[in-house]
PDB file of C-alpha atoms and ligand atoms in Angstrom:
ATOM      1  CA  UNK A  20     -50.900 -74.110 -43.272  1.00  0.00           C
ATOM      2  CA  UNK A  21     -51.620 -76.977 -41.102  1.00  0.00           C
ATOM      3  CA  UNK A  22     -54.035 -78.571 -43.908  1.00  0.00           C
ATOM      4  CA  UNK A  23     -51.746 -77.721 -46.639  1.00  0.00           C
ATOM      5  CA  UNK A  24     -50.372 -80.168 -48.837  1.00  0.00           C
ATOM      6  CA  UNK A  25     -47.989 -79.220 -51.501  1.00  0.00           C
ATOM      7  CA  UNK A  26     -49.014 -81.541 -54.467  1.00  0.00           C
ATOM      8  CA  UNK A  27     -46.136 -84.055 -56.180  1.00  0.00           C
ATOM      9  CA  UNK A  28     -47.021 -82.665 -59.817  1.00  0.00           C
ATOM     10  CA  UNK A  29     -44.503 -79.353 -60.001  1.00  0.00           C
ATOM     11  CA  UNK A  30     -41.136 -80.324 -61.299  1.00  0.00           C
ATOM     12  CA  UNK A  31     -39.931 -76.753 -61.784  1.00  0.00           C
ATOM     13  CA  UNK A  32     -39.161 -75.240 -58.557  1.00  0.00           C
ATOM     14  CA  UNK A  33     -37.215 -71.699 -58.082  1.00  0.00           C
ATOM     15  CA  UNK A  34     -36.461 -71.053 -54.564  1.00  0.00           C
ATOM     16  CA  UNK A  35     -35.554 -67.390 -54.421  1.00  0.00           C
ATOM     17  CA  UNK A  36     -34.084 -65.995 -51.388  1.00  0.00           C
ATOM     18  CA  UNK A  37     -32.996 -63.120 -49.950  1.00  0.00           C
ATOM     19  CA  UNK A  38     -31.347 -62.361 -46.572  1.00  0.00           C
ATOM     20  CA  UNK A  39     -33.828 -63.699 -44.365  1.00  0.00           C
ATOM     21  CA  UNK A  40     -32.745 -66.970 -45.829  1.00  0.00           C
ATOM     22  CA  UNK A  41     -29.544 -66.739 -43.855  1.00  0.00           C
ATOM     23  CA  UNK A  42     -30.408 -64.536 -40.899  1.00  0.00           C
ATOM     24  CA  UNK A  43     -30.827 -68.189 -39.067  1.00  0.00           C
ATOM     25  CA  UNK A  44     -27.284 -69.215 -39.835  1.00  0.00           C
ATOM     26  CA  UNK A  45     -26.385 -65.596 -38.130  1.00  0.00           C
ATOM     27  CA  UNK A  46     -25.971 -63.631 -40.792  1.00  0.00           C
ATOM     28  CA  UNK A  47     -27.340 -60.327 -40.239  1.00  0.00           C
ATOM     29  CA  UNK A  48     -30.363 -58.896 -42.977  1.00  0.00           C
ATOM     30  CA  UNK A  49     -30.089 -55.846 -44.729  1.00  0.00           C
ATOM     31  CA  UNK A  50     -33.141 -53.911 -43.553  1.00  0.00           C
ATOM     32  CA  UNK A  51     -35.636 -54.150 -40.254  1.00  0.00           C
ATOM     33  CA  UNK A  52     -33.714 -54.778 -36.802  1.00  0.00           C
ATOM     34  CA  UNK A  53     -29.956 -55.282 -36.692  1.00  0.00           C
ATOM     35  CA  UNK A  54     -29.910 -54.580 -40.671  1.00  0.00           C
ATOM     36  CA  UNK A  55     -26.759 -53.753 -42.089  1.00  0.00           C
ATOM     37  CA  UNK A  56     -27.989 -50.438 -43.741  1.00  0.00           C
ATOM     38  CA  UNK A  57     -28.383 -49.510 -40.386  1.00  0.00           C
ATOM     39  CA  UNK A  58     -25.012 -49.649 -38.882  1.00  0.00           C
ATOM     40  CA  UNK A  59     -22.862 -48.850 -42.372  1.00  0.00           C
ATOM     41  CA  UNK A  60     -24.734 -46.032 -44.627  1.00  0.00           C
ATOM     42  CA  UNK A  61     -24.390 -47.535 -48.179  1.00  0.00           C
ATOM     43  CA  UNK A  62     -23.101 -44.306 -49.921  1.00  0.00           C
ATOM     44  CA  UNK A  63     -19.930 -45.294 -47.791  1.00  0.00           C
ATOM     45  CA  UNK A  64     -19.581 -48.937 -48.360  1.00  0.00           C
ATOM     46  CA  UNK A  65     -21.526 -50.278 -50.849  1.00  0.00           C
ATOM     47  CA  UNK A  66     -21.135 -48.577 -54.306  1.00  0.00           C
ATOM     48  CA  UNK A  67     -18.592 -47.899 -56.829  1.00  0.00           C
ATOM     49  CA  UNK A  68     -17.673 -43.731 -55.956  1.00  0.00           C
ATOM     50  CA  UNK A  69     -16.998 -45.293 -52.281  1.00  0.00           C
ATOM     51  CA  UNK A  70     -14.829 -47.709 -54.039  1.00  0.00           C
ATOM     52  CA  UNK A  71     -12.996 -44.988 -55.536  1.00  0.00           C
ATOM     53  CA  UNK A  72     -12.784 -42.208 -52.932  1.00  0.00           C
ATOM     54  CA  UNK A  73     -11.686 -44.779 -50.375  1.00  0.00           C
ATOM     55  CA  UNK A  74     -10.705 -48.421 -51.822  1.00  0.00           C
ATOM     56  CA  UNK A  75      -9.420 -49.652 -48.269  1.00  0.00           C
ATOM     57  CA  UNK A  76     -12.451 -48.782 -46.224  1.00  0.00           C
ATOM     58  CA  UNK A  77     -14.766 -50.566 -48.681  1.00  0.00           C
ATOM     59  CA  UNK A  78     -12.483 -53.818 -49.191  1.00  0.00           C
ATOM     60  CA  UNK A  79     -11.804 -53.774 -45.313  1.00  0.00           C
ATOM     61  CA  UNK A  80     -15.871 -53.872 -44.886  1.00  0.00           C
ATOM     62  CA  UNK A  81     -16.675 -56.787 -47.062  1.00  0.00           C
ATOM     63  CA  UNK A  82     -13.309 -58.529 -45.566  1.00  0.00           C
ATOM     64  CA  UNK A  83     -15.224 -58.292 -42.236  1.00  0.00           C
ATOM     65  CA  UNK A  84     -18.429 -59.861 -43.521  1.00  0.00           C
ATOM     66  CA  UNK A  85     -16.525 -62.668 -45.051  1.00  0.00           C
ATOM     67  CA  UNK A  86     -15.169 -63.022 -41.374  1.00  0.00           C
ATOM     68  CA  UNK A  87     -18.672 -63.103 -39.543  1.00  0.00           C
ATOM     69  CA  UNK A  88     -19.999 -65.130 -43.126  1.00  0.00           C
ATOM     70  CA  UNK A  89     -17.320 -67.705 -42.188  1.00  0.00           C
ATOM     71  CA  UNK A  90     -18.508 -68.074 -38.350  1.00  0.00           C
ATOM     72  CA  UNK A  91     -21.830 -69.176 -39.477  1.00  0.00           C
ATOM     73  CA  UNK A  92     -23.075 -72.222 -40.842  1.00  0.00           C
ATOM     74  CA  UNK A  93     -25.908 -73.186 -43.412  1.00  0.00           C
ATOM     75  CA  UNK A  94     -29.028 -74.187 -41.301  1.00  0.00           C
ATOM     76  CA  UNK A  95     -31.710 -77.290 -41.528  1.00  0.00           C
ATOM     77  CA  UNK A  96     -33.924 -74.931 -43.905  1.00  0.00           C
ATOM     78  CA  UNK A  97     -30.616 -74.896 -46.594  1.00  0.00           C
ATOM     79  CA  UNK A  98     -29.969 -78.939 -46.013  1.00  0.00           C
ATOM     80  CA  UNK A  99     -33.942 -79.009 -46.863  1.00  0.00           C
ATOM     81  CA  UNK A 100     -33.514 -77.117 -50.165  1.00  0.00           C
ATOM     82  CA  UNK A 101     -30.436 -79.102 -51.290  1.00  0.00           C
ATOM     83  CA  UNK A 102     -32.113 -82.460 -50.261  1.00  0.00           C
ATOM     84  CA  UNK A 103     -35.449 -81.166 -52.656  1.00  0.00           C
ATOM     85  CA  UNK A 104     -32.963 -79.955 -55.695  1.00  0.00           C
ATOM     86  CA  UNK A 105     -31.278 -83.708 -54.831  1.00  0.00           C
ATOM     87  CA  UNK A 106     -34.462 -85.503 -55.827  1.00  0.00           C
ATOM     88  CA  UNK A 107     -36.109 -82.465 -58.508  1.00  0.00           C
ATOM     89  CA  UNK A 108     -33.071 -81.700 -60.633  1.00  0.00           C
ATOM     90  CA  UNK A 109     -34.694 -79.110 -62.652  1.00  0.00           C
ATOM     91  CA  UNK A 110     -34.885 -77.088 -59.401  1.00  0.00           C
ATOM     92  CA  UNK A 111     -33.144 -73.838 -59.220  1.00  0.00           C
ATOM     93  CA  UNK A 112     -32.232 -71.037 -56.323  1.00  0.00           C
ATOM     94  CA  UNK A 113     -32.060 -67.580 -57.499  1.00  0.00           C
ATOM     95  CA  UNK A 114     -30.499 -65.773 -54.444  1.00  0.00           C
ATOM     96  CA  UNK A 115     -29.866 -62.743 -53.885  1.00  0.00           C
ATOM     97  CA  UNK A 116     -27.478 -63.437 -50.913  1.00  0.00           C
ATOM     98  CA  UNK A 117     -23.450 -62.915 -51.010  1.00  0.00           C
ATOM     99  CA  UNK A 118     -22.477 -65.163 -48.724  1.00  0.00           C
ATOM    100  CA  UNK A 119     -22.182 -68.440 -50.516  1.00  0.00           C
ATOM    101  CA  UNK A 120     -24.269 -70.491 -47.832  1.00  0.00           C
ATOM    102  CA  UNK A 121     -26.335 -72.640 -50.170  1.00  0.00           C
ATOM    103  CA  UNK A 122     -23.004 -73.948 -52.054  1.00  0.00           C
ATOM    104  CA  UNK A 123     -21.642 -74.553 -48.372  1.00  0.00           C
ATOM    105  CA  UNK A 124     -24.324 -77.155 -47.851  1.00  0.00           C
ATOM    106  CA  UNK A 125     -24.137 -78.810 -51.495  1.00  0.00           C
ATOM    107  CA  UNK A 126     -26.853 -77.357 -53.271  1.00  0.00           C
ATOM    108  CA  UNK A 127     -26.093 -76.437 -56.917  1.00  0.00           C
ATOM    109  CA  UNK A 128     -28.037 -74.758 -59.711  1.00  0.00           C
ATOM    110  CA  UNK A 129     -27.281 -71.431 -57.492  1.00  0.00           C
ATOM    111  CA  UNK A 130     -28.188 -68.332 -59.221  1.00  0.00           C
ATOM    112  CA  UNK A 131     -26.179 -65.395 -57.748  1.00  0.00           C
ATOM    113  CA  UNK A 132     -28.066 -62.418 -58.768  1.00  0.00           C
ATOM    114  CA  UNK A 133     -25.855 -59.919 -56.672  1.00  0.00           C
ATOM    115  CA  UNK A 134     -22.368 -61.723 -57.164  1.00  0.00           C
ATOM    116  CA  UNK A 135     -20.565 -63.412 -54.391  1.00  0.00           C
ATOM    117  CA  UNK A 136     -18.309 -62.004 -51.414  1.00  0.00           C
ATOM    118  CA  UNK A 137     -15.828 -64.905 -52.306  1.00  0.00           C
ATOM    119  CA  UNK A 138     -15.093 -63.584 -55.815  1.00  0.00           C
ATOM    120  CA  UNK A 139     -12.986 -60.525 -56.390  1.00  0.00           C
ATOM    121  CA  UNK A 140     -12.508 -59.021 -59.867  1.00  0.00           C
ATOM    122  CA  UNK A 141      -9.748 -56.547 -61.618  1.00  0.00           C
ATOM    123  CA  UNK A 142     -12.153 -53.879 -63.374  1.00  0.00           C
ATOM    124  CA  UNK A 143      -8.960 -52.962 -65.818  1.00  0.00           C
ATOM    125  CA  UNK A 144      -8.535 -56.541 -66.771  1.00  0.00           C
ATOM    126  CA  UNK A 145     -11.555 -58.428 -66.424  1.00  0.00           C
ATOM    127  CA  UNK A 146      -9.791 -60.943 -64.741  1.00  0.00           C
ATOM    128  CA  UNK A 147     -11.772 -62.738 -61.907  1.00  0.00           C
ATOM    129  CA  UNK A 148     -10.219 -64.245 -58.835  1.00  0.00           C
ATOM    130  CA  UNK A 149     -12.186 -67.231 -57.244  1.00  0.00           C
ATOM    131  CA  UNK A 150     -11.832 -68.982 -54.027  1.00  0.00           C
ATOM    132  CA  UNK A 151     -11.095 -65.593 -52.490  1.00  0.00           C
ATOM    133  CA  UNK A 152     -11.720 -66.913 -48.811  1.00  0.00           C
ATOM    134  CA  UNK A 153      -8.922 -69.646 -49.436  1.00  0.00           C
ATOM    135  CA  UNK A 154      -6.195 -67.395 -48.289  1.00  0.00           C
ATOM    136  CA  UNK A 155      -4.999 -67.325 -52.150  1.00  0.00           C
ATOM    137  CA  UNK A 156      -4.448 -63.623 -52.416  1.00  0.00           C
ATOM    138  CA  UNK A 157      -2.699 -62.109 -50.131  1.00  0.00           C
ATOM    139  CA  UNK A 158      -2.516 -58.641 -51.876  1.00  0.00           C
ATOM    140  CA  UNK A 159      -5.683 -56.338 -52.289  1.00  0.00           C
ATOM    141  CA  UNK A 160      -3.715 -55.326 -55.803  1.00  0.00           C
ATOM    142  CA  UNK A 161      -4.137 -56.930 -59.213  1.00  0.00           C
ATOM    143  CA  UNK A 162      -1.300 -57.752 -61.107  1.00  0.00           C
ATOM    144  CA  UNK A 163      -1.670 -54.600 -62.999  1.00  0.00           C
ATOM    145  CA  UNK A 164      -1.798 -52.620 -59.450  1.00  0.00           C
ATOM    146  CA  UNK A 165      -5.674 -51.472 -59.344  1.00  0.00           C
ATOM    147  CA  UNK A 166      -7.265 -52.742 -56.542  1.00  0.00           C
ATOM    148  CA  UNK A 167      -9.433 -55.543 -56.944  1.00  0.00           C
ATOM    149  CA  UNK A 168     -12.987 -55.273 -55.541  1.00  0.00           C
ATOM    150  CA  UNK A 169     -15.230 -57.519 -54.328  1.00  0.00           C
ATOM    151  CA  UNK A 170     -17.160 -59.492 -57.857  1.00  0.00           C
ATOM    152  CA  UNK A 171     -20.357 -58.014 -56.574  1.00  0.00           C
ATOM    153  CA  UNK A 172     -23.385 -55.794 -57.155  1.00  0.00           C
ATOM    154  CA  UNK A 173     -23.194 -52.569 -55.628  1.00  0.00           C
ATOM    155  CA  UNK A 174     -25.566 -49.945 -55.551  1.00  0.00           C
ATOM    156  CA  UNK A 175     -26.033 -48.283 -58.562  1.00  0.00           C
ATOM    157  CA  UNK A 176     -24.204 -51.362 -60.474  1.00  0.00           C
ATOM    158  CA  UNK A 177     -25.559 -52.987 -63.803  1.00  0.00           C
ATOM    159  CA  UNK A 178     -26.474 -56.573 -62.780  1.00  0.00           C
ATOM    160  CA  UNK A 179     -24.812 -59.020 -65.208  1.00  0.00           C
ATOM    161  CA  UNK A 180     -26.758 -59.931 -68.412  1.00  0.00           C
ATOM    162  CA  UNK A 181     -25.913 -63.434 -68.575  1.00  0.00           C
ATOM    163  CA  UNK A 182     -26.802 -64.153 -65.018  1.00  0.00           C
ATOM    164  CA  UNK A 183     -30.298 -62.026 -65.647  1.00  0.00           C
ATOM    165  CA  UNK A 184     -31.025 -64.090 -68.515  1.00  0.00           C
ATOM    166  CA  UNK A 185     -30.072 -67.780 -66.624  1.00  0.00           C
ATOM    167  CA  UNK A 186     -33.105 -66.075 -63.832  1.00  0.00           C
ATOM    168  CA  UNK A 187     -35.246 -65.114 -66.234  1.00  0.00           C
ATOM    169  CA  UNK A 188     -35.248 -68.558 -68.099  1.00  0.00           C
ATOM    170  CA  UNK A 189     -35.712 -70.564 -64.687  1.00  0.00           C
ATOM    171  CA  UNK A 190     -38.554 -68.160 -63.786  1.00  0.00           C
ATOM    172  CA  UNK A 191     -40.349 -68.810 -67.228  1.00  0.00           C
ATOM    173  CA  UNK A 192     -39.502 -72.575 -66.963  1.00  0.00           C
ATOM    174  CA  UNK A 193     -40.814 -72.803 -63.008  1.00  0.00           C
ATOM    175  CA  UNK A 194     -44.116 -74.014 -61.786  1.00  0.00           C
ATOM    176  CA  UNK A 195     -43.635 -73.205 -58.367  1.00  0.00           C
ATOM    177  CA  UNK A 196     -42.241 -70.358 -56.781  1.00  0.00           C
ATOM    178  CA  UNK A 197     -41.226 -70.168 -53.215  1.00  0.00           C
ATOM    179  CA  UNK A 198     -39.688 -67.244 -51.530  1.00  0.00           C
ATOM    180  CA  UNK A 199     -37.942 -67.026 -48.625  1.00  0.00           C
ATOM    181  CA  UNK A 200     -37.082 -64.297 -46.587  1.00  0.00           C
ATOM    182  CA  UNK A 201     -36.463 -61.298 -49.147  1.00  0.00           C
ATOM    183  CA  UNK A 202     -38.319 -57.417 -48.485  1.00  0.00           C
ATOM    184  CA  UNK A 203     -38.792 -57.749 -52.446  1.00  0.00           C
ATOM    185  CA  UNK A 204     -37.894 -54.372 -52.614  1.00  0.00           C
ATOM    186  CA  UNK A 205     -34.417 -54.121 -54.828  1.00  0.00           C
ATOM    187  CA  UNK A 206     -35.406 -54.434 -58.521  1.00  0.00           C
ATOM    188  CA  UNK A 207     -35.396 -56.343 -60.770  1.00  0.00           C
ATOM    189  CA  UNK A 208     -35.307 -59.112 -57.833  1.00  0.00           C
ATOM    190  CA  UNK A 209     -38.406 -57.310 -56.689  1.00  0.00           C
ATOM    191  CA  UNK A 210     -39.825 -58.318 -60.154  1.00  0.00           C
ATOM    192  CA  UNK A 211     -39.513 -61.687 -60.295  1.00  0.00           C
ATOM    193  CA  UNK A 212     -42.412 -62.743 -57.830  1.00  0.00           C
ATOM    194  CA  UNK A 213     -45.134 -61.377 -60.560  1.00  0.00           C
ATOM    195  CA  UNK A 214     -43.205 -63.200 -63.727  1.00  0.00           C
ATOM    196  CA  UNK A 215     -43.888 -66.173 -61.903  1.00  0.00           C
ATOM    197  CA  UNK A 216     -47.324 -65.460 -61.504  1.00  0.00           C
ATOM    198  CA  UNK A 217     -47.767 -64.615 -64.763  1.00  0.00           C
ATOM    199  CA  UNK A 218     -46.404 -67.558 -65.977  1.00  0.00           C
ATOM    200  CA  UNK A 219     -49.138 -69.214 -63.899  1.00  0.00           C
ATOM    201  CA  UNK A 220     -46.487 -70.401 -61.323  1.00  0.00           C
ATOM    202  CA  UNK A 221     -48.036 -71.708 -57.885  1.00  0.00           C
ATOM    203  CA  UNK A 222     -46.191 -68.753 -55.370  1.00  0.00           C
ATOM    204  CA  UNK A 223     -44.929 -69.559 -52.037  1.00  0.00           C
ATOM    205  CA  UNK A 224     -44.195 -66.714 -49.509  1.00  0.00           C
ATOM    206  CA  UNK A 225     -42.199 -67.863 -46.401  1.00  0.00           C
ATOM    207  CA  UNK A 226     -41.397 -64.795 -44.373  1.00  0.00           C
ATOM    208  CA  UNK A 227     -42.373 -63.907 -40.390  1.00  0.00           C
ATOM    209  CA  UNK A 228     -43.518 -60.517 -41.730  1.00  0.00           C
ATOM    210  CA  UNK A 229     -46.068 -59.552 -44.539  1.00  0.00           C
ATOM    211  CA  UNK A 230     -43.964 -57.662 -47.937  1.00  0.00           C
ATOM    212  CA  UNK A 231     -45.057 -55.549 -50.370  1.00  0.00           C
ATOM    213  CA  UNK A 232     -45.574 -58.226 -52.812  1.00  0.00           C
ATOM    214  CA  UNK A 233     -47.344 -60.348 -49.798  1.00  0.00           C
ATOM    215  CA  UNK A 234     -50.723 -59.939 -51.756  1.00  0.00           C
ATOM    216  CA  UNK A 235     -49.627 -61.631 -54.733  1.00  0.00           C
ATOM    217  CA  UNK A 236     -48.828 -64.688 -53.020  1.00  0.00           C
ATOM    218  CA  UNK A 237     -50.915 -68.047 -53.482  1.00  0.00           C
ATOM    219  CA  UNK A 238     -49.895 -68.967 -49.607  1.00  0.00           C
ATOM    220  CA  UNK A 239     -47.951 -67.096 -47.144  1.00  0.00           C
ATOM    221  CA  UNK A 240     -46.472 -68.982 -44.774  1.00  0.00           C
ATOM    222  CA  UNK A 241     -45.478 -66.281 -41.457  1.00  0.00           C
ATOM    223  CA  UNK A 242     -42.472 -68.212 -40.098  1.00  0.00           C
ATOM    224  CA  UNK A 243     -38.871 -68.558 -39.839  1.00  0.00           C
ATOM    225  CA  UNK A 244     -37.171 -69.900 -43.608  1.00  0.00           C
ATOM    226  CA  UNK A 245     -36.142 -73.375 -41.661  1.00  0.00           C
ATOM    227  CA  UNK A 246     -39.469 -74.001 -40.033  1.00  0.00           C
ATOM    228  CA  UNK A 247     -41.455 -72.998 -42.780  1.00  0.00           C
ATOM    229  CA  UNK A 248     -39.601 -75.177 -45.516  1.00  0.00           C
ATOM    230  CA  UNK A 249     -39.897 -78.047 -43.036  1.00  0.00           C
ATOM    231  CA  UNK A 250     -43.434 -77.579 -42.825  1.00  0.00           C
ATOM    232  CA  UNK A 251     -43.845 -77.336 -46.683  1.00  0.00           C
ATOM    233  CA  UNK A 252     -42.175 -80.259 -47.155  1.00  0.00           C
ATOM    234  CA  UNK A 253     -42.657 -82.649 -44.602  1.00  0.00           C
ATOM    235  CA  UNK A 254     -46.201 -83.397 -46.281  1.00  0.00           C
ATOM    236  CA  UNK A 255     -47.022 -86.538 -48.199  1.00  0.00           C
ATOM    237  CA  UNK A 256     -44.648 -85.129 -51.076  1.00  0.00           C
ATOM    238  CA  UNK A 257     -41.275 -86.249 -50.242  1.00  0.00           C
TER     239      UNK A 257
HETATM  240  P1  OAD B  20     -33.775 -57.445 -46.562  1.00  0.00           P
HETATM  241  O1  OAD B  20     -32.900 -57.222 -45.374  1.00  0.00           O
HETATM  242  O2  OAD B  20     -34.278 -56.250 -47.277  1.00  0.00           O
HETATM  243  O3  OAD B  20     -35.043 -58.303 -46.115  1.00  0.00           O
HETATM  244  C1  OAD B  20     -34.923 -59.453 -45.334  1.00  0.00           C
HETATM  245  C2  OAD B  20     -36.288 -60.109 -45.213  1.00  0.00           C
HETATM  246  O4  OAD B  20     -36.122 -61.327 -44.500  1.00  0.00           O
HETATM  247  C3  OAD B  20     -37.341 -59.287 -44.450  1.00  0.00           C
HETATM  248  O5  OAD B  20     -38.563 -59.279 -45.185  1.00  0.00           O
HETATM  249  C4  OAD B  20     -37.524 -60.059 -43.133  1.00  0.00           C
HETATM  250  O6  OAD B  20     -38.873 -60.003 -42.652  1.00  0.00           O
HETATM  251  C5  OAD B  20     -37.174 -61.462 -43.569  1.00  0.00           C
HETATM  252  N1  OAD B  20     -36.652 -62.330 -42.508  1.00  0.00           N
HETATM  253  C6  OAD B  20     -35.925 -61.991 -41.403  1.00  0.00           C
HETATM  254  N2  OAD B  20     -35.592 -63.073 -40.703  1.00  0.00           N
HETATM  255  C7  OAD B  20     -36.127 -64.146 -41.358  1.00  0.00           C
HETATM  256  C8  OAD B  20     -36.113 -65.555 -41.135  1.00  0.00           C
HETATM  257  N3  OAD B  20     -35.508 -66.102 -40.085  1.00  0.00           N
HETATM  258  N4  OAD B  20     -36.751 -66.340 -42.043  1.00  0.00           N
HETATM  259  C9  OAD B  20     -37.367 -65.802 -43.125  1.00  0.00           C
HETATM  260  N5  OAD B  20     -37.407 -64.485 -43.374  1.00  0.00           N
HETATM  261  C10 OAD B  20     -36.795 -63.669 -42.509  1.00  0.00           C
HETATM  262  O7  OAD B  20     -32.975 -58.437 -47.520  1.00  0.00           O
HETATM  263  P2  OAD B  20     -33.177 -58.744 -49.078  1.00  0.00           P
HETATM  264  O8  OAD B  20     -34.607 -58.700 -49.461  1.00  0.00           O
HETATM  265  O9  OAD B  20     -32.425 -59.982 -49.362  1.00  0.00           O
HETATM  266  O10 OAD B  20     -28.449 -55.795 -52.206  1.00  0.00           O
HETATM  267  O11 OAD B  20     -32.428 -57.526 -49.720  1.00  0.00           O
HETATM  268  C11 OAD B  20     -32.235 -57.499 -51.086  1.00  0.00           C
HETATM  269  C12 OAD B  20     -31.002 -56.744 -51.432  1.00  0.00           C
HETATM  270  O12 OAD B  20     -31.014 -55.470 -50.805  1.00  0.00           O
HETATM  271  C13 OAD B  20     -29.723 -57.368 -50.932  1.00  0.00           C
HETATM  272  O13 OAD B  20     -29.234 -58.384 -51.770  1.00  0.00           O
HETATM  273  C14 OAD B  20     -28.792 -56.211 -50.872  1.00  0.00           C
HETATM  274  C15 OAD B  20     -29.727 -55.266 -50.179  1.00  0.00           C
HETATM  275  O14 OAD B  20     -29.414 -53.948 -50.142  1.00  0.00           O
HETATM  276  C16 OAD B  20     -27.263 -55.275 -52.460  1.00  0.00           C
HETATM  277  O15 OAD B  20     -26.387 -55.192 -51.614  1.00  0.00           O
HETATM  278  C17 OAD B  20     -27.105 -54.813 -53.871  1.00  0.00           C
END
């Protein structure tokens, strides 16, 4: 890694990232130690038939991850992202990360493939309710007295096909892809590493731990997200 240096021709950079991305800014991963899956068994929290057998338990879950998402703060390896997408426009982040973290910190072209915590949504209406954190809605009820749940993607959910297609299109378009801190194992996330390649991408792996898509990788970088972005990028490139 030391020798590396990222050259100035790509213009098409996805940055996808997963939890690891934000595990710096203290928000805990999914899997591996003091994973979420760990403490709260999906089946219970996470999907739509907990939804329905028990709406409050769910919606009281996610409203204590917005809590602990609203104690942290985007770290140096998010500011280092936003500052690249400042100067390559046609740079895009596919995350799959709820929290909202690389808005916080002013980056934009953010793909949310699993939704956002900060979203809620009336299933019998459609209607979508932004800005959830702002204290806006007091009441867990839609107008039309369902619950609203969280705009998000479950387990078991159909990810949306407009947001699939806006990944798909950056992923065809990218000529280097960089990933940061995802397990790669939740499809069709867990995909997206080998369209790149295909498309004859240049792929970036930043990750302390090796994946199951590790192999396919041009360069692995085995760090931390903000250490290893700030050693991809303080080269002679920017
Ligand atoms: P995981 O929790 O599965 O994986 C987190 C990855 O981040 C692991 O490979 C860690 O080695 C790595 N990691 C940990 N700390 C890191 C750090 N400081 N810097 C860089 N990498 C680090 O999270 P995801 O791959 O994002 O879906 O999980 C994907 C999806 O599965 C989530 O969006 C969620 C989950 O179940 C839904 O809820 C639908």
């Amino acid at each position: 890694m030391d020798n590396f240096h990222l050259p100035s021709t790509y213009q098409n950079i996805v940055f996808f990232t997963g939890a690891g991305m934000s595990a710096e800014s203290g928000v805990p991963t999914y899997r591996g130690r003091g994973g979420i899956w760990k403490d709260y068994r999906w089946e219970e929290y996470a999907c739509e038939s907990a939804f329905k057998e028990n709406p409050e338990l769910v919606l009281d879950f996610h409203e204590l991850r917005r809590i602990e998402a609203l104690k942290c703060k985007p770290h140096s390896g998010h500011f280092i992202i936003k500052d690249i997408q400042d100067k390559f426009p046609n740079s895009t982040i596919i995350t799959q990360n709820i929290d909202g973290m690389h808005q916080r910190c002013g980056s934009h072209n953010v793909i949310e493939l699993h939704g956002s915590l900060w979203r809620m949504r009336c299933e019998s209406e459609g209607a979508i309710y932004e800005d959830y954190d702002r204290g806006k809605y007091s009441s867990r009820y839609c107008d039309c007295g369902n619950f609203r749940r969280p705009d998000i993607i479950w387990f078991g959910d159909m990810l949306n096909e407009n947001i699939i297609q806006k990944a798909n299109l950056a992923i065809s378009a990218c000529d280097l892809f960089i990933s940061i801190g995802t397990s790669a194992l939740v499809w069709p996330a867990a995909g997206y590493p080998q369209v790149a390649k295909k498309r004859g991408a240049f792929c970036i792996e930043i990750n302390p731990e090796d994946t199951e898509l590790s192999s396919l990788y041009d360069l692995k970088i085995r760090t931390k997200a903000s250490l290893g972005l700030k050693n991809l990028f303080n080269t002679n490139w920017i």
